[in-house]
Coordinates of C-alpha atoms and ligand atoms in Angstrom, one line a residue:
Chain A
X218 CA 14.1 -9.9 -22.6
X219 CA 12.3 -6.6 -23.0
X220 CA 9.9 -5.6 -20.8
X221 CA 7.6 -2.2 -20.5
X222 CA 8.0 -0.3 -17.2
X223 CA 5.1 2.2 -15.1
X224 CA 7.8 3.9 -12.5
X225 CA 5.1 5.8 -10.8
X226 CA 4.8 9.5 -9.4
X227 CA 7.5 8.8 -6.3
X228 CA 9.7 6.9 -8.2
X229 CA 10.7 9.9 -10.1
X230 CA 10.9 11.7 -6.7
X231 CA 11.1 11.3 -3.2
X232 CA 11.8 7.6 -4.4
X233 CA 14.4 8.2 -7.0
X234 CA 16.5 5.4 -5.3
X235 CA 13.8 3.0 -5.8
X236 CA 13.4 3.9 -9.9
X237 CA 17.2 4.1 -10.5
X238 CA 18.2 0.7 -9.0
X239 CA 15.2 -0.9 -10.7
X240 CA 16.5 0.2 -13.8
X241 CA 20.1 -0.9 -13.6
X242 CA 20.0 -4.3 -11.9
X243 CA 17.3 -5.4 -14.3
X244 CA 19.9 -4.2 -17.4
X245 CA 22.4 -6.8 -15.1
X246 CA 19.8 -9.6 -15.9
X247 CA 19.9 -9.0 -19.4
X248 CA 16.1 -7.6 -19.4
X249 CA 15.7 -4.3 -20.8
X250 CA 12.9 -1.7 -19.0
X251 CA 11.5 0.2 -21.5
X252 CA 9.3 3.3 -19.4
X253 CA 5.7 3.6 -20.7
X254 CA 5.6 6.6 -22.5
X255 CA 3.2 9.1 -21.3
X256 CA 2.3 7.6 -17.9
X257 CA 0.0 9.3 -15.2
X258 CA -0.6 8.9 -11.1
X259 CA -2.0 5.5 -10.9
X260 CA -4.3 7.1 -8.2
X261 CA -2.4 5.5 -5.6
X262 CA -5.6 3.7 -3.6
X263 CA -8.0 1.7 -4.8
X264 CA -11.5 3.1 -4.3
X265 CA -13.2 1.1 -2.6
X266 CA -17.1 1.8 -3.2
X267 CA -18.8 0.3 -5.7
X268 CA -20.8 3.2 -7.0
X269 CA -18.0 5.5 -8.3
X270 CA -15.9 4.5 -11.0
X271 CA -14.0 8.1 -11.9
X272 CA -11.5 6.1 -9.5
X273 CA -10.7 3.8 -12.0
X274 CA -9.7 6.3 -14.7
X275 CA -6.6 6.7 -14.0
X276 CA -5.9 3.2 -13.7
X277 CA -6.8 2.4 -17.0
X278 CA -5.5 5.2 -19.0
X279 CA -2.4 3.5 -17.9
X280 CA -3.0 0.5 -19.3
X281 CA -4.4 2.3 -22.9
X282 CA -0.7 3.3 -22.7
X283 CA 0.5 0.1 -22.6
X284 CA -1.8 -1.3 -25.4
X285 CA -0.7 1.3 -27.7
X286 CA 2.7 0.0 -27.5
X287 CA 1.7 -3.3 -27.9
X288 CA 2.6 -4.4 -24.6
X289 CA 0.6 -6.9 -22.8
X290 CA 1.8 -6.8 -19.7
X291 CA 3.8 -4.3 -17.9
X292 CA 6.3 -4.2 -14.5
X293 CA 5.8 -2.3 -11.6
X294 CA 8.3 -2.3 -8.8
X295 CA 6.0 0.0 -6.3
X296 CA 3.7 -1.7 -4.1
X297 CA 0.6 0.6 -4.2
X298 CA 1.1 1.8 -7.9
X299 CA 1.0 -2.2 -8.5
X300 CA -2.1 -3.2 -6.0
X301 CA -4.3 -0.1 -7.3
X302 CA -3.6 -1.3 -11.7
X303 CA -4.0 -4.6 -11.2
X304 CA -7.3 -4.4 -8.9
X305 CA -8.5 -1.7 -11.3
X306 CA -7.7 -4.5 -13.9
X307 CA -9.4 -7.0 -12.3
X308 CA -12.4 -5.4 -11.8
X309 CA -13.0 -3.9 -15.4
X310 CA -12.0 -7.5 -16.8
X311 CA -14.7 -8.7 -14.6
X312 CA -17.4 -6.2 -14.8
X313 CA -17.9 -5.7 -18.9
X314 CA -20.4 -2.5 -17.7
X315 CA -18.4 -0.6 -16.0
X316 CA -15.5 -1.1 -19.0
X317 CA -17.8 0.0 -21.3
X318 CA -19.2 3.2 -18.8
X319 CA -14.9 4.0 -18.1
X320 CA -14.4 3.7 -22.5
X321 CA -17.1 6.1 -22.9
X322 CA -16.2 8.4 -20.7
X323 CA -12.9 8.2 -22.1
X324 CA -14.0 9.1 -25.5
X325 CA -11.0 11.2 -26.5
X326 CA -8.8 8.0 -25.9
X327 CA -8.7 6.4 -29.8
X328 CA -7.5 3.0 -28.2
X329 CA -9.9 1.2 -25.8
X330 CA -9.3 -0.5 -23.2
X331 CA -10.5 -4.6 -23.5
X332 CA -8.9 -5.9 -20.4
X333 CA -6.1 -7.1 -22.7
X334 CA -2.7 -5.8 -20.5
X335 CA -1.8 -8.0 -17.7
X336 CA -0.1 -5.6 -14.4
X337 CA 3.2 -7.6 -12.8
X338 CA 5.2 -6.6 -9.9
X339 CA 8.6 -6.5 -10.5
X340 CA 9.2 -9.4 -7.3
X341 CA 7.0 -11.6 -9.8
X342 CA 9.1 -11.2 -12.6
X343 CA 12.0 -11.8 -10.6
X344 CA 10.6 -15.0 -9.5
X345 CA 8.8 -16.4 -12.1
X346 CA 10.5 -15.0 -14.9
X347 CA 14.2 -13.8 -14.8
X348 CA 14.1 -17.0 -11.9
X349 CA 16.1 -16.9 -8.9
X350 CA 18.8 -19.7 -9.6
X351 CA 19.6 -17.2 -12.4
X352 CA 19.5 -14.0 -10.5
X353 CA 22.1 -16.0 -8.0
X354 CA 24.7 -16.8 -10.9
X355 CA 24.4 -13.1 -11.8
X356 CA 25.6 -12.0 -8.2
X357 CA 29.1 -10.1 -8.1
X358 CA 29.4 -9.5 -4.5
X359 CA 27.4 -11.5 -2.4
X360 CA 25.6 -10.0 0.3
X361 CA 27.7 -12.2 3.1
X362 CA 26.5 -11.1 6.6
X363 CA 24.2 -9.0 6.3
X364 CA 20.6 -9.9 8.2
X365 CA 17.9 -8.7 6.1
X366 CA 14.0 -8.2 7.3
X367 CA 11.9 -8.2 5.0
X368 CA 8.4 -5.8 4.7
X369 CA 5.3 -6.4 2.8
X370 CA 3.1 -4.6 4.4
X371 CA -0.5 -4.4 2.8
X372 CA -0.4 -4.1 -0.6
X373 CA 1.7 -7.3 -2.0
X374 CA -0.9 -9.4 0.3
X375 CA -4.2 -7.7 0.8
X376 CA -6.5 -8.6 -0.8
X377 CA -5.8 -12.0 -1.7
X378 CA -7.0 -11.6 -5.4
X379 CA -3.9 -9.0 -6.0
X380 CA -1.5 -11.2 -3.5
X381 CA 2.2 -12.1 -5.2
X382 CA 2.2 -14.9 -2.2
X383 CA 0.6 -16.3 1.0
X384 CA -1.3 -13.9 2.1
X385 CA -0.6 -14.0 5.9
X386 CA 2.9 -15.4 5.7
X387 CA 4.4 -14.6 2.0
X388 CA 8.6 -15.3 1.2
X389 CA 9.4 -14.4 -1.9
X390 CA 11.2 -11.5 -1.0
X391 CA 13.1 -13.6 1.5
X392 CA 14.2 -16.0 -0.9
X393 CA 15.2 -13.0 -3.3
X394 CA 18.0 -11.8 -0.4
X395 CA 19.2 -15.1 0.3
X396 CA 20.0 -15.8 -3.9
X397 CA 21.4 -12.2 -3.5
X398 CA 23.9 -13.8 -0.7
X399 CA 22.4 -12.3 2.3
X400 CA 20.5 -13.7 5.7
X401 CA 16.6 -13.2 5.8
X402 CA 15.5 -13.2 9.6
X403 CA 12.2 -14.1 11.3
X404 CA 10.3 -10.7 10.9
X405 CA 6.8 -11.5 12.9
X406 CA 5.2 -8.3 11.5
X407 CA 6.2 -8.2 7.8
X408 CA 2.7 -7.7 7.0
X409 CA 1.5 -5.4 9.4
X410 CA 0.5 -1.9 8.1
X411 CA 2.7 0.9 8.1
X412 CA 0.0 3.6 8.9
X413 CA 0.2 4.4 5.2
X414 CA -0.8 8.1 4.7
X415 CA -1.9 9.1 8.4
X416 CA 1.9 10.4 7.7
X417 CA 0.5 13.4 6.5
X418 CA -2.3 14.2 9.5
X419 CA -0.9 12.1 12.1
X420 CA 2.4 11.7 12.3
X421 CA 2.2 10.3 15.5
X422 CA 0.1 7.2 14.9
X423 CA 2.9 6.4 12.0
X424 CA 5.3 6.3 14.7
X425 CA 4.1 4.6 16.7
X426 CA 3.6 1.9 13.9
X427 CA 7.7 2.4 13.1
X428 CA 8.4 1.8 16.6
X429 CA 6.8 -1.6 16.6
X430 CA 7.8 -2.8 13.2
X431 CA 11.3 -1.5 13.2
X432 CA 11.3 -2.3 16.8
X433 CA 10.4 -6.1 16.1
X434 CA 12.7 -6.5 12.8
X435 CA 15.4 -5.3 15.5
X436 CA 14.8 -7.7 17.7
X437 CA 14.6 -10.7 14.8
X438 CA 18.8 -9.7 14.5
X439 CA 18.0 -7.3 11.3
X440 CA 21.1 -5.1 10.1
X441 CA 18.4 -3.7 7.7
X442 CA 14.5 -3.5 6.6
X443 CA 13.8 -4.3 3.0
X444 CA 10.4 -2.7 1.5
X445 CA 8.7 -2.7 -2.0
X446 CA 6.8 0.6 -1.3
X447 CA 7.9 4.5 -0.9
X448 CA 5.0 5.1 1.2
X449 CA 6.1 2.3 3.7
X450 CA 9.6 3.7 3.1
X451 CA 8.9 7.1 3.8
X452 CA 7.0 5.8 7.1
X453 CA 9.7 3.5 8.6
X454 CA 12.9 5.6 7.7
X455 CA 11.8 9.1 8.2
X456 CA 9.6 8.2 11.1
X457 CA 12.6 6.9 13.0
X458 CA 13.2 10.0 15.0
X459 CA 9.6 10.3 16.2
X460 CA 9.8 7.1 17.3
X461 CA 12.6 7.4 18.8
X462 CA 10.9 10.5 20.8
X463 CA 7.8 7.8 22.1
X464 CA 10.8 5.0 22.9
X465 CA 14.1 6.3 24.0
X466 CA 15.3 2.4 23.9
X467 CA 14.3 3.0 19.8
X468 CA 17.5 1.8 17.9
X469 CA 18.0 3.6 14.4
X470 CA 18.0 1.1 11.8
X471 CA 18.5 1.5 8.0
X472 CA 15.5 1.0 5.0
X473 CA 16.2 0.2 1.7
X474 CA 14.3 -0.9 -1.3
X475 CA 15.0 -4.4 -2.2
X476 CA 16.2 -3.3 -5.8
X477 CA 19.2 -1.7 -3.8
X478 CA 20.4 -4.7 -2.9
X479 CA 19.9 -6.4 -6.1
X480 CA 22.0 -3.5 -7.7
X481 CA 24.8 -3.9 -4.7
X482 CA 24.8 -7.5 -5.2
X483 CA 24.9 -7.1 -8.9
X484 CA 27.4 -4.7 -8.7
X485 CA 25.7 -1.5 -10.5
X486 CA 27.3 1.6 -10.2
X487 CA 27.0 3.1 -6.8
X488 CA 25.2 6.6 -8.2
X489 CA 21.9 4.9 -8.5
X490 CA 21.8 3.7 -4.6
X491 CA 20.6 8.1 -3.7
X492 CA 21.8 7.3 -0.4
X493 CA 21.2 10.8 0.3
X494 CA 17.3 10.1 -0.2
X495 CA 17.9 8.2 3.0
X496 CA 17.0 9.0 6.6
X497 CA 18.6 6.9 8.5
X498 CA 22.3 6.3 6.1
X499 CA 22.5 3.1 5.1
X500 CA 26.5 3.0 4.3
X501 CA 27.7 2.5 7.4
X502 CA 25.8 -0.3 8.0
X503 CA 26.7 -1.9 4.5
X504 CA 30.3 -0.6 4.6
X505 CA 30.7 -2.3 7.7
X506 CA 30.3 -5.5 5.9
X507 CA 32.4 -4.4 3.4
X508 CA 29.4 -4.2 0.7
X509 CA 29.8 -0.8 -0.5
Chain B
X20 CA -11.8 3.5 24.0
X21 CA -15.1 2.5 24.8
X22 CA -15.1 -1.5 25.5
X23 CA -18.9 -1.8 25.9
X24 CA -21.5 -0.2 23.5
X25 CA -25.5 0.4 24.4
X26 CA -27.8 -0.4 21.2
X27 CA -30.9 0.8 19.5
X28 CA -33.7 -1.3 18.2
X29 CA -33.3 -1.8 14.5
X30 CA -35.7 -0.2 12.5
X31 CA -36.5 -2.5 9.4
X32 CA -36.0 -1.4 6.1
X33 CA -33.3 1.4 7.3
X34 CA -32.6 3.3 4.5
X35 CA -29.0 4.4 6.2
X36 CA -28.5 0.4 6.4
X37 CA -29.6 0.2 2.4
X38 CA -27.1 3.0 1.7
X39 CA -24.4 1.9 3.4
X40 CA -24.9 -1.8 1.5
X41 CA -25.4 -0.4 -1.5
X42 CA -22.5 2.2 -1.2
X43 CA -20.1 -0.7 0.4
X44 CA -21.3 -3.4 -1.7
X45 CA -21.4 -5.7 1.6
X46 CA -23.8 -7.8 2.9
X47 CA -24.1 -6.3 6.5
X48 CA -26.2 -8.9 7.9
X49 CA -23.4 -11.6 7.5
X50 CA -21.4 -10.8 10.4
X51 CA -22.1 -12.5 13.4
X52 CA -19.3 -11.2 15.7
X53 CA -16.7 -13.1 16.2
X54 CA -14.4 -9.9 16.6
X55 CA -11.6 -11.3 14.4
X56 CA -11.7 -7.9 12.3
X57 CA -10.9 -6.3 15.5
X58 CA -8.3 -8.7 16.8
X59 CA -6.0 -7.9 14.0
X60 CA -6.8 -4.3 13.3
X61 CA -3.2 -2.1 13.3
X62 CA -5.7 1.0 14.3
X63 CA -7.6 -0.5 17.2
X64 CA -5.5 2.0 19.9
X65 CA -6.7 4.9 17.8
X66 CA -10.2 3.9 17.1
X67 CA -13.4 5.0 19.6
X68 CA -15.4 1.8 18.1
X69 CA -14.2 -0.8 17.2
X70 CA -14.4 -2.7 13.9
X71 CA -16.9 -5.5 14.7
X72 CA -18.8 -2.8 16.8
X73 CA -18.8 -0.6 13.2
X74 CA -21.1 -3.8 11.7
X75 CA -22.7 -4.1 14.7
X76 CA -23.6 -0.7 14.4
X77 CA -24.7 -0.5 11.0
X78 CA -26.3 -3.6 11.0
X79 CA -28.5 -1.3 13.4
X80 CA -28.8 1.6 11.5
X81 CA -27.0 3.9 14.2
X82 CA -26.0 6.2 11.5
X83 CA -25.4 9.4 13.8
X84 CA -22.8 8.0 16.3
X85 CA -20.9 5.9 13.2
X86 CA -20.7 9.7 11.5
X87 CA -19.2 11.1 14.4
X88 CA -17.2 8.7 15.3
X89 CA -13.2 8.7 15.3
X90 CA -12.6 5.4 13.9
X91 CA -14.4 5.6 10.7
X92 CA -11.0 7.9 10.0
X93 CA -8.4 5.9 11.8
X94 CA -9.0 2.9 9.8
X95 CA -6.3 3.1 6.8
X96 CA -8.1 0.4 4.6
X97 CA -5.0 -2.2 5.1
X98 CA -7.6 -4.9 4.6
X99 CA -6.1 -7.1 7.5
X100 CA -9.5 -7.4 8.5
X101 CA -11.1 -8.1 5.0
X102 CA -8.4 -11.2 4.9
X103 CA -9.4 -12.7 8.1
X104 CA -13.4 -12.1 8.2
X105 CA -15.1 -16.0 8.2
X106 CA -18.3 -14.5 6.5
X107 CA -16.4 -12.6 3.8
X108 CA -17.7 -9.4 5.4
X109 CA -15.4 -6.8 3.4
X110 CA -15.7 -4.0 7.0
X111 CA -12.8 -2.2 5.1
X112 CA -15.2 -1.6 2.4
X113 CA -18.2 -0.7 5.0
X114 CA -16.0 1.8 6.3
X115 CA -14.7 2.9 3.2
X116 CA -18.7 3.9 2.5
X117 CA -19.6 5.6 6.1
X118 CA -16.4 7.8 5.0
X119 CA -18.4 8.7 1.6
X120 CA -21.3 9.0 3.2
X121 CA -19.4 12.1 5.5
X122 CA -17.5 13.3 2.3
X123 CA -20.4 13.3 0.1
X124 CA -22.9 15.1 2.1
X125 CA -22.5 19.2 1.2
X126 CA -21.5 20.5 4.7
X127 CA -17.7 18.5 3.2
X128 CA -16.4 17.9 6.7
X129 CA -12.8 17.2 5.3
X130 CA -10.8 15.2 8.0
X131 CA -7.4 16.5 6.5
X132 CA -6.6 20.1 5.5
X133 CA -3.8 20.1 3.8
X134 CA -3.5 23.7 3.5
X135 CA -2.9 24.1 6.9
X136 CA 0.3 21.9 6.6
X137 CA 3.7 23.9 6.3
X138 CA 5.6 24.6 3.0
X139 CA 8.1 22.0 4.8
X140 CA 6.1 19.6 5.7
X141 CA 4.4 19.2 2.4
X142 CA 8.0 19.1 0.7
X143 CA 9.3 16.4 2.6
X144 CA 6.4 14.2 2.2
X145 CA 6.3 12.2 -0.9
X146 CA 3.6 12.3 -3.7
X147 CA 2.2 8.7 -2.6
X148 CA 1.2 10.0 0.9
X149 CA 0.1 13.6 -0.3
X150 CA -2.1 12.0 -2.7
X151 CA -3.6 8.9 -1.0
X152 CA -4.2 10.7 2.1
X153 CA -6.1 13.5 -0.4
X154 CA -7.8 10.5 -2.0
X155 CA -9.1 8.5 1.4
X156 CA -9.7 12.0 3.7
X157 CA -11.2 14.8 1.8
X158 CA -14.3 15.3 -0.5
Ligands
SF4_248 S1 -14.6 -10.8 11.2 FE1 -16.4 -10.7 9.9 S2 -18.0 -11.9 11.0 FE2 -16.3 -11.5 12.5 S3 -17.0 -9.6 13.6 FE3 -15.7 -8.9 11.9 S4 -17.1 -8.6 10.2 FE4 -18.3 -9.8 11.7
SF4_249 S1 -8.9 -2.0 7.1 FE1 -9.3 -0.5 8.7 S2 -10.6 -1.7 10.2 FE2 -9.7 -3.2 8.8 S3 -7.9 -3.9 9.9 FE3 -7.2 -2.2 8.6 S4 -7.3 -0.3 9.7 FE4 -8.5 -1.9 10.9

């Protein structure tokens, strides 16, 4: 199976982690990830008026990308690149003015965009595509012991029109750790936000969000958080010590994108893991298990 | 936080209560305050009004203290509120325009100045949050 790929701006980055175990578990299930050529920031949010559609630009010069090389549909694995192409998709396929206003303004493109490129996250493909059974007879070393929590936060639930699953109680990512061999544990805030990017003005209020959520997963019997975005990442690893400051009972636990344990569980090549991208250092944890 | 709120009279035909519906796309006058919104908001601890109080407060017209107020910032548009709303009210939206309605004016009163962050800060922050925070908190 081949299958076009839009890594996003942090993916090649602070997120390096995230791109390069994408890449080599899928080539484990026999589906080859071809990057879009020529990519740009998907915006990151989704602008929410509904008078101002220079927003949506850069959401659909993505997808001229991928109708110029005949894709139609293309994988993302990060949450918010995902949520902010496919309601950008969603609302030119339903709103033929504004395609036609975003086409003219983007006179110098010579492909136009029809609405004609379906956006996946890669936890869809996993499930409705590659299929979990088959993901499971892939596994080399089974993720035996370890207690996984797994994080949605907004943007694979909200708003329901771009959800992957239930909206207020989704478990697609917990069935993908439990094919991969390991435990999923009750996490009651799986969807709660992360703060999102008050990380860059206040700090503070992001902590105070990593306290709760890490503090809950902790208390569910998690070894480790599993997340689908860098920005929630970035919030509940490298938060950990601010937290830590506003709860001194605050136990470090490690983040990691679900795609590292696919390729742990698949048995990639330990390089593309970047545990060094890490706060809080996952190995311990997983070497205690005897996983890496 | 303030837990009680003292209202104006409406004045019909607002044109701040027009803007904000056009701007937002909502229909203001749907809520009737049942406070779910609020129940559920992550932000509630960091917001001076709260989210049902927002509509409340649009739907009459009290465009100077919304402007000024803390939590049209706070909010972080995770839509928690948008998915549990009974009338479909999308206040993440309505918020999302009283923020425009600040950035768009020409006085620009930014509520993040990334300039004043340190070469270290900005390098350990990822492009996703440097980016969206640019996107949601500056004109
Ligand atoms: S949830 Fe909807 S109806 Fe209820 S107070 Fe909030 S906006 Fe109004
Ligand atoms: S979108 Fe804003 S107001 Fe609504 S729940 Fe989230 S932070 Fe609160």
């Amino acid at each position: 199976m081949k299958l076009s790929y839009y890594p996003g701006c942090t993916l090649k980055s602070h997120a390096r982690n995230f791109d390069d175990s994408t890449v080599a578990s899928m080539a484990r299930l026999d589906v080859e990830v071809k990057e879009l050529a020529n990519w740009n920031c998907c915006g990151t949010v989704h602008g929410l008026t509904s008078d101002n559609l220079i927003q949506r630009m850069a959401p659909v010069t993505n997808l001229i990308r991928a109708k110029e090389e005949s894709a139609n549909a293309f994988m993302t694995s990060c949450a918010m690149c995902y949520n902010t192409l496919k309601r950008a998709n969603q609302h030119v396929r339903a709103d033929a003015e504004a395609l036609a206003t975003i086409n003219d303004f983007l006179s110098l493109e010579t492909t136009k965009y029809t609405g004609d490129v379906d956006v996946l996250h890669l936890l869809e493909v996993l499930r409705d595509q590659v299929g979990f059974e088959k993901l499971a007879a892939k596994v080399k070393r089974p993720l035996k012991g370890l207690r996984v929590a797994c994080y949605y936060g907004c943007l694979l639930v909200r708003p329901q029109e771009v959800a992957i699953d239930d909206v207020e109680n989704p478990t697609v990512m917990e069935k993908l750790v439990e094919a991969l061999g390991a435990t999923p544990v009750r996490f009651a805030l799986k969807t709660e936000c992360c703060g999102a990017y008050h990380t860059v003005g206040q700090p503070e209020v992001v902590a105070d969000r990593t306290n709760r959520i890490m503090g809950n997963a902790h208390s569910g019997g998690a070894d480790v958080v599993v997340v689908s975005c860098p920005l929630c990442a970035h919030n509940l690893d490298h938060r950990q010590q601010e937290a830590r400051r506003l709860n001194s009972n605050f136990h470090h636990m490690p983040v990691l994108y679900f795609t590292q344990l696919m390729a742990i569980a698949l048995g990639c090549d330990k390089t593309v893991l970047c545990f060094d991208l890490h706060h809080v250092d996952p190995e311990p944890t997983l070497a205690g298990l005897g996983l890496v | 936080m303030i837990t009680s709120l003292r209202i104006t009279p409406a004045r019909p035909g607002n044109p701040f209560v027009a803007q904000v519906e056009q701007i937002s796309g909502q229909k203001i006058l749907a809520c009737y305050q049942c406070g779910n919104c609020s129940a559920g908001c992550p932000m509630s601890d960091h917001m001076d009004v709260l989210p049902n109080q927002i509509i409340r407060m649009v739907q009459l017209g009290m465009r100077e203290q919304l402007l000024a107020s803390k939590s049209i910032w706070a909010c972080v548009s995770c839509m928690t509120c948008n998915s549990r709303c009974p009338k479909n009210v999308r206040i993440a939206e309505v918020i999302e325009a009283l923020r425009e309605i600040v950035l768009r004016t020409n006085d620009r009163r930014d509520c993040l100045h990334i300039t004043e962050l340190s070469p270290e800060t900005i390098a350990a922050l990822p492009p996703i949050a440097i980016i969206s925070s640019m996107r949601k908190l500056t004109s």
